[in-house]
Amino acid sequence: MPSGSLEVQFGIRGMTNFSSWQEDPLRPDDMIAGFVLLFLGIVFILLYSLVAYFMYSHDKDIVGFRFLFSASIADILLLFNYTIWPAFTILFKSELITTDMRHWVQMYLDWVWFSMCYHYMVIAWSRFAAIRYPSSFRIQSRTFSYTLCLACYVAAMIQVLCTHFQEWYVTFYYEPSHYGMLSEDFEKYLNEGQSLFFATFHFLMIIIPAFFYGTALFLLLKQRKNGLIGQTFTKPVSTQSRTEARLIIPCIFNSIVFIIGQIVITIGTGEGKWATWTVMLLFSMNSAVNPVLLLMFSNIIREKFKQLFIKHKPPLSRLYSTVRARKETSSTRCVMDNISSGEPSNDDRIIDHSYL
């Protein structure tokens, strides 16, 4: 499972009552646990799918959308794994798979989780590259971008194959009566290296993105300070710095949510079925927060959503063609155009999105 101490409190207590629970009809708490996860899963998977489609449809103009789109695939799978799947196990009172299939299902679950973690690192690098090397980042080829994204999934698969067949590896499985997941041998999980392995991996997936984000923010502050030295360049430079900071915020915030989730799970969420249910909820919310953040901080995605509900709307073709035109012009000429007008042009507002 993803976390280094995922079910410290749970073990296998209460399993003697599983047979009687399975034979009983659904109780109110069973329906609440199952339908809440099912509802959250459906809502956020649909929302994220729309956001992912918007990003993919404009990834030729907005380089950062390529990395975020790739990450959205892993996040949507995670939403299914930690909402829809456990919801069905609870509502049907069945594990839905045989005992022999647990190991292979665990491989799939860990592959998706590791893929998401590697995307944290790649997305953080993309934020740094967009600020440190803006010109080369804007002309980055789709092949190169998606090759990096594919590497996340390949590295995750290699990691799964290198760990799942080790003697120390312990399988986790969905336990419907506990509203979540349990381990087949929790003492072995804690004492023979698997817990340490996950803790170390998650620590690296926190430290590496933190380095890129910290460096990117430092560069933004430095650019803003340098821009304020000359009175003529104050408005364009400060506007760009504020926009860059705004675009990096959702990525940083998502990393913070990931860190908080790991801390809460490590400390513990209590004992009993609602504790395991809370773990499922924490894992799912780690992915569910991403489309909400993108809606909050991306004007293009917000405009696309508005088009779904507003019948008469201005076309966005001019907006995207302007992004392409901006890529083909020199930064010096754009700055001089802004100086002559005295106000940031529409291009200035649009080009900021190419960093997203």
mmCIF file of C-alpha atoms in Angstrom:
data_model
loop_
_atom_site.group_PDB
_atom_site.id
_atom_site.type_symbol
_atom_site.label_atom_id
_atom_site.label_comp_id
_atom_site.label_asym_id
_atom_site.label_seq_id
_atom_site.Cartn_x
_atom_site.Cartn_y
_atom_site.Cartn_z
ATOM 1 C CA MET A 1 0.000 0.000 0.000
ATOM 2 C CA PRO A 2 1.049 3.629 -0.474
ATOM 3 C CA SER A 3 1.801 4.717 3.046
ATOM 4 C CA GLY A 4 4.605 3.578 5.270
ATOM 5 C CA SER A 5 2.263 2.978 8.233
ATOM 6 C CA LEU A 6 -1.085 2.749 6.567
ATOM 7 C CA GLU A 7 -2.993 0.470 8.885
ATOM 8 C CA VAL A 8 -0.949 0.559 12.066
ATOM 9 C CA GLN A 9 -4.051 0.554 14.202
ATOM 10 C CA PHE A 10 -6.089 -2.026 12.357
ATOM 11 C CA GLY A 11 -4.422 -5.420 12.173
ATOM 12 C CA ILE A 12 -7.040 -8.159 11.838
ATOM 13 C CA ARG A 13 -9.135 -7.527 14.930
ATOM 14 C CA GLY A 14 -12.820 -8.019 14.506
ATOM 15 C CA MET A 15 -12.442 -10.466 11.618
ATOM 16 C CA THR A 16 -14.206 -13.211 13.585
ATOM 17 C CA ASN A 17 -17.438 -11.286 13.045
ATOM 18 C CA PHE A 18 -16.941 -11.012 9.289
ATOM 19 C CA SER A 19 -19.143 -13.970 8.387
ATOM 20 C CA SER A 20 -22.094 -12.668 10.373
ATOM 21 C CA TRP A 21 -21.627 -9.155 8.973
ATOM 22 C CA GLN A 22 -21.535 -10.521 5.430
ATOM 23 C CA GLU A 23 -24.802 -12.382 5.908
ATOM 24 C CA ASP A 24 -26.646 -9.434 7.452
ATOM 25 C CA PRO A 25 -28.419 -6.856 5.273
ATOM 26 C CA LEU A 26 -26.803 -3.456 4.752
ATOM 27 C CA ARG A 27 -27.028 -1.270 7.816
ATOM 28 C CA PRO A 28 -27.263 2.537 7.774
ATOM 29 C CA ASP A 29 -23.552 2.952 8.528
ATOM 30 C CA ASP A 30 -22.676 0.553 5.691
ATOM 31 C CA MET A 31 -24.775 2.561 3.254
ATOM 32 C CA ILE A 32 -23.308 5.858 4.451
ATOM 33 C CA ALA A 33 -19.737 4.591 4.087
ATOM 34 C CA GLY A 34 -20.370 3.062 0.677
ATOM 35 C CA PHE A 35 -22.524 5.729 -0.926
ATOM 36 C CA VAL A 36 -20.376 8.644 0.288
ATOM 37 C CA LEU A 37 -17.294 7.115 -1.335
ATOM 38 C CA LEU A 38 -19.291 6.275 -4.454
ATOM 39 C CA PHE A 39 -20.701 9.795 -4.729
ATOM 40 C CA LEU A 40 -17.318 11.456 -4.221
ATOM 41 C CA GLY A 41 -15.701 9.142 -6.727
ATOM 42 C CA ILE A 42 -18.262 9.780 -9.460
ATOM 43 C CA VAL A 43 -18.273 13.556 -8.966
ATOM 44 C CA PHE A 44 -14.518 14.045 -8.911
ATOM 45 C CA ILE A 45 -13.777 11.537 -11.671
ATOM 46 C CA LEU A 46 -16.221 13.338 -13.974
ATOM 47 C CA LEU A 47 -14.841 16.737 -12.967
ATOM 48 C CA TYR A 48 -11.240 15.657 -13.401
ATOM 49 C CA SER A 49 -12.013 14.018 -16.751
ATOM 50 C CA LEU A 50 -13.357 17.322 -18.069
ATOM 51 C CA VAL A 51 -10.336 19.234 -16.780
ATOM 52 C CA ALA A 52 -8.014 16.632 -18.302
ATOM 53 C CA TYR A 53 -9.780 16.928 -21.657
ATOM 54 C CA PHE A 54 -9.433 20.720 -21.609
ATOM 55 C CA MET A 55 -5.731 20.446 -20.838
ATOM 56 C CA TYR A 56 -5.079 17.867 -23.540
ATOM 57 C CA SER A 57 -6.989 19.840 -26.172
ATOM 58 C CA HIS A 58 -4.697 22.851 -25.603
ATOM 59 C CA ASP A 59 -1.392 21.158 -24.818
ATOM 60 C CA LYS A 60 0.110 22.413 -28.086
ATOM 61 C CA ASP A 61 -0.100 25.971 -26.805
ATOM 62 C CA ILE A 62 0.390 25.408 -23.085
ATOM 63 C CA VAL A 63 3.381 23.218 -22.339
ATOM 64 C CA GLY A 64 2.621 22.746 -18.667
ATOM 65 C CA PHE A 65 -0.742 21.201 -19.501
ATOM 66 C CA ARG A 66 1.090 18.170 -20.892
ATOM 67 C CA PHE A 67 2.550 17.218 -17.520
ATOM 68 C CA LEU A 68 -0.651 17.999 -15.668
ATOM 69 C CA PHE A 69 -2.681 15.953 -18.153
ATOM 70 C CA SER A 70 -0.419 12.947 -17.679
ATOM 71 C CA ALA A 71 -0.696 13.297 -13.908
ATOM 72 C CA SER A 72 -4.480 13.500 -14.228
ATOM 73 C CA ILE A 73 -4.556 9.971 -15.678
ATOM 74 C CA ALA A 74 -2.882 8.589 -12.558
ATOM 75 C CA ASP A 75 -5.096 10.714 -10.311
ATOM 76 C CA ILE A 76 -8.304 9.499 -11.970
ATOM 77 C CA LEU A 77 -7.171 5.906 -11.507
ATOM 78 C CA LEU A 78 -6.403 6.664 -7.855
ATOM 79 C CA LEU A 79 -9.868 8.133 -7.399
ATOM 80 C CA PHE A 80 -11.325 4.904 -8.731
ATOM 81 C CA ASN A 81 -9.046 2.792 -6.538
ATOM 82 C CA TYR A 82 -9.883 4.606 -3.290
ATOM 83 C CA THR A 83 -13.534 5.570 -3.802
ATOM 84 C CA ILE A 84 -15.406 3.484 -6.385
ATOM 85 C CA TRP A 85 -13.687 0.188 -5.650
ATOM 86 C CA PRO A 86 -13.986 0.245 -1.832
ATOM 87 C CA ALA A 87 -17.540 1.571 -2.183
ATOM 88 C CA PHE A 88 -18.514 -1.495 -4.218
ATOM 89 C CA THR A 89 -16.836 -3.838 -1.733
ATOM 90 C CA ILE A 90 -18.835 -2.271 1.096
ATOM 91 C CA LEU A 91 -22.179 -2.152 -0.710
ATOM 92 C CA PHE A 92 -21.837 -5.684 -2.114
ATOM 93 C CA LYS A 93 -20.226 -6.983 1.094
ATOM 94 C CA SER A 94 -17.606 -8.751 -0.963
ATOM 95 C CA GLU A 95 -13.920 -8.371 -1.736
ATOM 96 C CA LEU A 96 -14.921 -8.787 -5.423
ATOM 97 C CA ILE A 97 -11.758 -10.759 -6.191
ATOM 98 C CA THR A 98 -10.351 -14.107 -5.116
ATOM 99 C CA THR A 99 -7.583 -14.466 -2.569
ATOM 100 C CA ASP A 100 -5.150 -15.541 -5.296
ATOM 101 C CA MET A 101 -5.720 -12.262 -7.131
ATOM 102 C CA ARG A 102 -4.726 -10.046 -4.207
ATOM 103 C CA HIS A 103 -1.052 -9.938 -5.096
ATOM 104 C CA TRP A 104 -1.716 -8.884 -8.705
ATOM 105 C CA VAL A 105 -4.242 -6.275 -7.649
ATOM 106 C CA GLN A 106 -1.672 -4.938 -5.184
ATOM 107 C CA MET A 107 0.821 -4.594 -8.029
ATOM 108 C CA TYR A 108 -1.659 -2.502 -9.987
ATOM 109 C CA LEU A 109 -2.497 -0.331 -6.970
ATOM 110 C CA ASP A 110 1.154 0.351 -6.186
ATOM 111 C CA TRP A 111 1.951 1.031 -9.848
ATOM 112 C CA VAL A 112 -0.678 3.767 -9.998
ATOM 113 C CA TRP A 113 0.458 5.224 -6.670
ATOM 114 C CA PHE A 114 4.142 5.270 -7.620
ATOM 115 C CA SER A 115 3.257 6.856 -10.975
ATOM 116 C CA MET A 116 1.455 9.665 -9.193
ATOM 117 C CA CYS A 117 4.407 10.203 -6.853
ATOM 118 C CA TYR A 118 6.874 10.435 -9.744
ATOM 119 C CA HIS A 119 4.624 12.972 -11.430
ATOM 120 C CA TYR A 120 4.996 15.211 -8.365
ATOM 121 C CA MET A 121 8.700 15.386 -9.122
ATOM 122 C CA VAL A 122 8.280 15.990 -12.876
ATOM 123 C CA ILE A 123 5.620 18.675 -12.391
ATOM 124 C CA ALA A 124 7.815 20.447 -9.846
ATOM 125 C CA TRP A 125 10.680 20.387 -12.354
ATOM 126 C CA SER A 126 8.377 21.834 -15.027
ATOM 127 C CA ARG A 127 7.490 24.771 -12.747
ATOM 128 C CA PHE A 128 11.192 25.401 -12.180
ATOM 129 C CA ALA A 129 12.030 25.115 -15.896
ATOM 130 C CA ALA A 130 9.186 27.456 -16.867
ATOM 131 C CA ILE A 131 10.647 30.166 -14.642
ATOM 132 C CA ARG A 132 14.374 29.508 -15.047
ATOM 133 C CA TYR A 133 14.362 28.812 -18.802
ATOM 134 C CA PRO A 134 11.132 30.389 -20.097
ATOM 135 C CA SER A 135 12.146 30.655 -23.760
ATOM 136 C CA SER A 136 13.248 27.049 -24.201
ATOM 137 C CA PHE A 137 10.362 25.770 -22.085
ATOM 138 C CA ARG A 138 7.798 27.472 -24.310
ATOM 139 C CA ILE A 139 9.139 25.717 -27.420
ATOM 140 C CA GLN A 140 9.532 22.301 -25.797
ATOM 141 C CA SER A 141 8.290 19.569 -28.135
ATOM 142 C CA ARG A 142 5.286 17.439 -27.253
ATOM 143 C CA THR A 143 7.400 14.327 -27.853
ATOM 144 C CA PHE A 144 9.910 15.367 -25.210
ATOM 145 C CA SER A 145 7.203 16.351 -22.721
ATOM 146 C CA TYR A 146 5.225 13.150 -23.039
ATOM 147 C CA THR A 147 8.385 11.058 -22.991
ATOM 148 C CA LEU A 148 9.100 12.470 -19.540
ATOM 149 C CA CYS A 149 5.537 11.662 -18.524
ATOM 150 C CA LEU A 150 5.805 8.125 -19.872
ATOM 151 C CA ALA A 151 9.017 7.700 -17.889
ATOM 152 C CA CYS A 152 6.994 8.194 -14.695
ATOM 153 C CA TYR A 153 4.796 5.215 -15.521
ATOM 154 C CA VAL A 154 7.715 3.083 -16.680
ATOM 155 C CA ALA A 155 9.763 3.857 -13.557
ATOM 156 C CA ALA A 156 6.750 3.008 -11.404
ATOM 157 C CA MET A 157 6.347 -0.361 -13.128
ATOM 158 C CA ILE A 158 10.044 -1.156 -12.695
ATOM 159 C CA GLN A 159 9.774 -0.268 -9.013
ATOM 160 C CA VAL A 160 6.750 -2.545 -8.618
ATOM 161 C CA LEU A 161 8.492 -5.473 -10.317
ATOM 162 C CA CYS A 162 11.593 -4.976 -8.164
ATOM 163 C CA THR A 163 9.681 -5.006 -4.872
ATOM 164 C CA HIS A 164 6.578 -7.174 -5.145
ATOM 165 C CA PHE A 165 8.396 -10.472 -5.490
ATOM 166 C CA GLN A 166 10.656 -9.921 -2.491
ATOM 167 C CA GLU A 167 10.204 -12.101 0.582
ATOM 168 C CA TRP A 168 9.628 -9.082 2.798
ATOM 169 C CA TYR A 169 6.740 -7.708 0.753
ATOM 170 C CA VAL A 170 3.298 -7.884 2.364
ATOM 171 C CA THR A 171 0.063 -7.679 0.385
ATOM 172 C CA PHE A 172 -2.817 -5.396 1.344
ATOM 173 C CA TYR A 173 -6.381 -6.112 0.293
ATOM 174 C CA TYR A 174 -9.830 -4.539 0.436
ATOM 175 C CA GLU A 175 -11.723 -5.720 3.503
ATOM 176 C CA PRO A 176 -15.413 -4.716 3.164
ATOM 177 C CA SER A 177 -16.277 -5.203 6.830
ATOM 178 C CA HIS A 178 -13.525 -2.718 7.748
ATOM 179 C CA TYR A 179 -14.467 -0.169 5.082
ATOM 180 C CA GLY A 180 -10.924 -0.109 3.763
ATOM 181 C CA MET A 181 -7.735 -2.120 3.397
ATOM 182 C CA LEU A 182 -5.897 -4.505 5.704
ATOM 183 C CA SER A 183 -2.555 -6.293 5.519
ATOM 184 C CA GLU A 184 -2.100 -10.041 5.371
ATOM 185 C CA ASP A 185 0.731 -9.850 7.925
ATOM 186 C CA PHE A 186 1.018 -6.488 9.589
ATOM 187 C CA GLU A 187 3.892 -7.364 11.937
ATOM 188 C CA LYS A 188 5.958 -8.447 8.951
ATOM 189 C CA TYR A 189 5.038 -5.244 7.166
ATOM 190 C CA LEU A 190 6.306 -3.162 10.080
ATOM 191 C CA ASN A 191 9.456 -5.093 10.946
ATOM 192 C CA GLU A 192 10.911 -6.526 7.727
ATOM 193 C CA GLY A 193 11.496 -3.427 5.637
ATOM 194 C CA GLN A 194 8.353 -2.640 3.677
ATOM 195 C CA SER A 195 7.251 0.146 5.993
ATOM 196 C CA LEU A 196 10.738 1.692 5.855
ATOM 197 C CA PHE A 197 10.768 1.376 2.067
ATOM 198 C CA PHE A 198 7.536 3.341 1.667
ATOM 199 C CA ALA A 199 8.586 5.930 4.234
ATOM 200 C CA THR A 200 11.898 6.519 2.435
ATOM 201 C CA PHE A 201 10.255 6.717 -0.981
ATOM 202 C CA HIS A 202 7.655 9.220 0.194
ATOM 203 C CA PHE A 203 10.345 11.296 1.891
ATOM 204 C CA LEU A 204 12.219 11.571 -1.410
ATOM 205 C CA MET A 205 9.012 12.471 -3.242
ATOM 206 C CA ILE A 206 8.599 15.331 -0.767
ATOM 207 C CA ILE A 207 12.190 16.606 -0.693
ATOM 208 C CA ILE A 208 12.839 16.658 -4.457
ATOM 209 C CA PRO A 209 9.707 18.661 -5.395
ATOM 210 C CA ALA A 210 10.346 20.962 -2.439
ATOM 211 C CA PHE A 211 13.788 21.761 -3.872
ATOM 212 C CA PHE A 212 12.365 22.656 -7.296
ATOM 213 C CA TYR A 213 9.498 24.698 -5.862
ATOM 214 C CA GLY A 214 11.773 26.499 -3.432
ATOM 215 C CA THR A 215 14.231 27.384 -6.186
ATOM 216 C CA ALA A 216 11.417 28.513 -8.485
ATOM 217 C CA LEU A 217 9.955 30.792 -5.830
ATOM 218 C CA PHE A 218 13.404 32.222 -5.107
ATOM 219 C CA LEU A 219 13.840 33.025 -8.808
ATOM 220 C CA LEU A 220 10.421 34.655 -8.940
ATOM 221 C CA LEU A 221 11.232 36.876 -5.985
ATOM 222 C CA LYS A 222 14.601 37.727 -7.506
ATOM 223 C CA GLN A 223 13.012 38.640 -10.844
ATOM 224 C CA ARG A 224 10.463 40.797 -9.083
ATOM 225 C CA LYS A 225 13.170 42.599 -7.127
ATOM 226 C CA ASN A 226 15.232 43.227 -10.253
ATOM 227 C CA GLY A 227 12.174 44.425 -12.111
ATOM 228 C CA LEU A 228 11.369 47.001 -9.473
ATOM 229 C CA ILE A 229 14.791 48.644 -9.850
ATOM 230 C CA GLY A 230 13.825 50.403 -13.072
ATOM 231 C CA GLN A 231 10.696 52.552 -12.910
ATOM 232 C CA THR A 232 9.894 51.901 -16.581
ATOM 233 C CA PHE A 233 9.769 48.137 -16.166
ATOM 234 C CA THR A 234 7.953 48.034 -12.856
ATOM 235 C CA LYS A 235 4.463 47.177 -14.095
ATOM 236 C CA PRO A 236 5.304 44.467 -16.696
ATOM 237 C CA VAL A 237 7.804 42.678 -14.489
ATOM 238 C CA SER A 238 5.711 42.778 -11.320
ATOM 239 C CA THR A 239 2.643 41.576 -13.246
ATOM 240 C CA GLN A 240 4.545 38.639 -14.672
ATOM 241 C CA SER A 241 5.982 37.756 -11.262
ATOM 242 C CA ARG A 242 2.565 37.796 -9.633
ATOM 243 C CA THR A 243 1.147 35.627 -12.404
ATOM 244 C CA GLU A 244 3.999 33.124 -12.166
ATOM 245 C CA ALA A 245 3.558 32.923 -8.411
ATOM 246 C CA ARG A 246 -0.169 32.382 -8.874
ATOM 247 C CA LEU A 247 0.390 29.553 -11.355
ATOM 248 C CA ILE A 248 2.858 27.761 -9.130
ATOM 249 C CA ILE A 249 0.529 27.910 -6.118
ATOM 250 C CA PRO A 250 -1.801 25.015 -7.088
ATOM 251 C CA CYS A 251 1.142 22.673 -7.629
ATOM 252 C CA ILE A 252 2.697 23.616 -4.303
ATOM 253 C CA PHE A 253 -0.636 23.355 -2.534
ATOM 254 C CA ASN A 254 -1.193 19.849 -3.881
ATOM 255 C CA SER A 255 2.223 18.800 -2.585
ATOM 256 C CA ILE A 256 1.285 20.211 0.813
ATOM 257 C CA VAL A 257 -1.939 18.182 0.778
ATOM 258 C CA PHE A 258 0.136 15.085 0.009
ATOM 259 C CA ILE A 259 2.468 15.807 2.924
ATOM 260 C CA ILE A 260 -0.413 16.430 5.331
ATOM 261 C CA GLY A 261 -2.063 13.190 4.264
ATOM 262 C CA GLN A 262 1.107 11.210 4.902
ATOM 263 C CA ILE A 263 1.568 12.808 8.319
ATOM 264 C CA VAL A 264 -2.026 12.121 9.359
ATOM 265 C CA ILE A 265 -1.832 8.499 8.241
ATOM 266 C CA THR A 266 1.526 8.023 9.962
ATOM 267 C CA ILE A 267 0.265 9.478 13.242
ATOM 268 C CA GLY A 268 -2.902 7.431 12.971
ATOM 269 C CA THR A 269 -6.595 7.955 12.416
ATOM 270 C CA GLY A 270 -7.802 5.833 15.311
ATOM 271 C CA GLU A 271 -9.122 2.288 15.375
ATOM 272 C CA GLY A 272 -12.005 0.503 13.750
ATOM 273 C CA LYS A 273 -13.749 0.521 10.408
ATOM 274 C CA TRP A 274 -14.213 4.290 10.271
ATOM 275 C CA ALA A 275 -10.463 4.723 10.682
ATOM 276 C CA THR A 276 -9.768 2.604 7.595
ATOM 277 C CA TRP A 277 -12.561 4.441 5.788
ATOM 278 C CA THR A 278 -10.866 7.743 6.656
ATOM 279 C CA VAL A 279 -7.633 6.453 5.125
ATOM 280 C CA MET A 280 -9.472 5.746 1.859
ATOM 281 C CA LEU A 281 -10.945 9.231 2.011
ATOM 282 C CA LEU A 282 -7.538 10.838 2.586
ATOM 283 C CA PHE A 283 -5.994 9.045 -0.379
ATOM 284 C CA SER A 284 -8.881 9.979 -2.655
ATOM 285 C CA MET A 285 -8.915 13.635 -1.584
ATOM 286 C CA ASN A 286 -5.219 13.848 -2.400
ATOM 287 C CA SER A 287 -6.221 13.427 -6.059
ATOM 288 C CA ALA A 288 -9.639 15.096 -5.909
ATOM 289 C CA VAL A 289 -8.164 18.454 -4.897
ATOM 290 C CA ASN A 290 -6.234 18.813 -8.178
ATOM 291 C CA PRO A 291 -9.108 19.652 -10.571
ATOM 292 C CA VAL A 292 -10.463 22.128 -8.030
ATOM 293 C CA LEU A 293 -7.092 23.875 -7.837
ATOM 294 C CA LEU A 294 -6.776 23.983 -11.609
ATOM 295 C CA LEU A 295 -10.215 25.553 -11.877
ATOM 296 C CA MET A 296 -9.218 28.155 -9.315
ATOM 297 C CA PHE A 297 -5.888 29.120 -10.870
ATOM 298 C CA SER A 298 -6.265 28.563 -14.635
ATOM 299 C CA ASN A 299 -8.281 31.146 -16.534
ATOM 300 C CA ILE A 300 -8.370 28.977 -19.637
ATOM 301 C CA ILE A 301 -9.917 26.016 -17.825
ATOM 302 C CA ARG A 302 -12.429 28.303 -16.128
ATOM 303 C CA GLU A 303 -13.395 29.781 -19.490
ATOM 304 C CA LYS A 304 -13.908 26.325 -20.939
ATOM 305 C CA PHE A 305 -16.179 25.427 -18.042
ATOM 306 C CA LYS A 306 -18.138 28.625 -18.528
ATOM 307 C CA GLN A 307 -18.723 27.638 -22.126
ATOM 308 C CA LEU A 308 -20.464 24.494 -20.925
ATOM 309 C CA PHE A 309 -23.108 26.516 -19.089
ATOM 310 C CA ILE A 310 -23.295 29.824 -20.973
ATOM 311 C CA LYS A 311 -25.117 29.611 -24.292
ATOM 312 C CA HIS A 312 -23.764 32.813 -25.868
ATOM 313 C CA LYS A 313 -20.057 33.041 -25.341
ATOM 314 C CA PRO A 314 -17.086 34.690 -27.058
ATOM 315 C CA PRO A 315 -14.885 32.326 -29.085
ATOM 316 C CA LEU A 316 -11.525 31.356 -27.644
ATOM 317 C CA SER A 317 -9.835 30.734 -30.989
ATOM 318 C CA ARG A 318 -8.289 34.203 -30.931
ATOM 319 C CA LEU A 319 -6.964 33.579 -27.445
ATOM 320 C CA TYR A 320 -5.120 30.397 -28.436
ATOM 321 C CA SER A 321 -3.834 31.844 -31.705
ATOM 322 C CA THR A 322 -2.437 34.745 -29.687
ATOM 323 C CA VAL A 323 -0.534 32.272 -27.506
ATOM 324 C CA ARG A 324 1.052 30.764 -30.605
ATOM 325 C CA ALA A 325 1.932 34.197 -31.954
ATOM 326 C CA ARG A 326 3.478 35.150 -28.637
ATOM 327 C CA LYS A 327 5.758 32.126 -28.772
ATOM 328 C CA GLU A 328 7.104 33.256 -32.130
ATOM 329 C CA THR A 329 7.958 36.808 -31.062
ATOM 330 C CA SER A 330 10.938 37.949 -29.050
ATOM 331 C CA SER A 331 10.536 38.825 -25.396
ATOM 332 C CA THR A 332 12.252 42.194 -25.989
ATOM 333 C CA ARG A 333 9.703 43.288 -28.542
ATOM 334 C CA CYS A 334 6.827 42.259 -26.284
ATOM 335 C CA VAL A 335 8.211 44.248 -23.393
ATOM 336 C CA MET A 336 8.670 47.321 -25.579
ATOM 337 C CA ASP A 337 5.072 47.027 -26.804
ATOM 338 C CA ASN A 338 3.885 46.982 -23.213
ATOM 339 C CA ILE A 339 5.999 50.002 -22.343
ATOM 340 C CA SER A 340 4.575 52.020 -25.210
ATOM 341 C CA SER A 341 0.995 51.188 -24.223
ATOM 342 C CA GLY A 342 1.576 51.759 -20.521
ATOM 343 C CA GLU A 343 -0.565 48.728 -19.662
ATOM 344 C CA PRO A 344 -0.021 44.961 -19.918
ATOM 345 C CA SER A 345 -1.502 43.728 -23.188
ATOM 346 C CA ASN A 346 -3.811 40.778 -23.699
ATOM 347 C CA ASP A 347 -0.769 38.799 -24.787
ATOM 348 C CA ASP A 348 0.840 39.406 -21.405
ATOM 349 C CA ARG A 349 -2.175 38.013 -19.673
ATOM 350 C CA ILE A 350 -2.295 35.012 -21.972
ATOM 351 C CA ILE A 351 1.364 34.078 -22.126
ATOM 352 C CA ASP A 352 1.377 33.592 -18.389
ATOM 353 C CA HIS A 353 -0.776 30.521 -18.940
ATOM 354 C CA SER A 354 1.869 28.896 -21.076
ATOM 355 C CA TYR A 355 3.760 28.280 -17.881
ATOM 356 C CA LEU A 356 0.888 26.304 -16.423
#
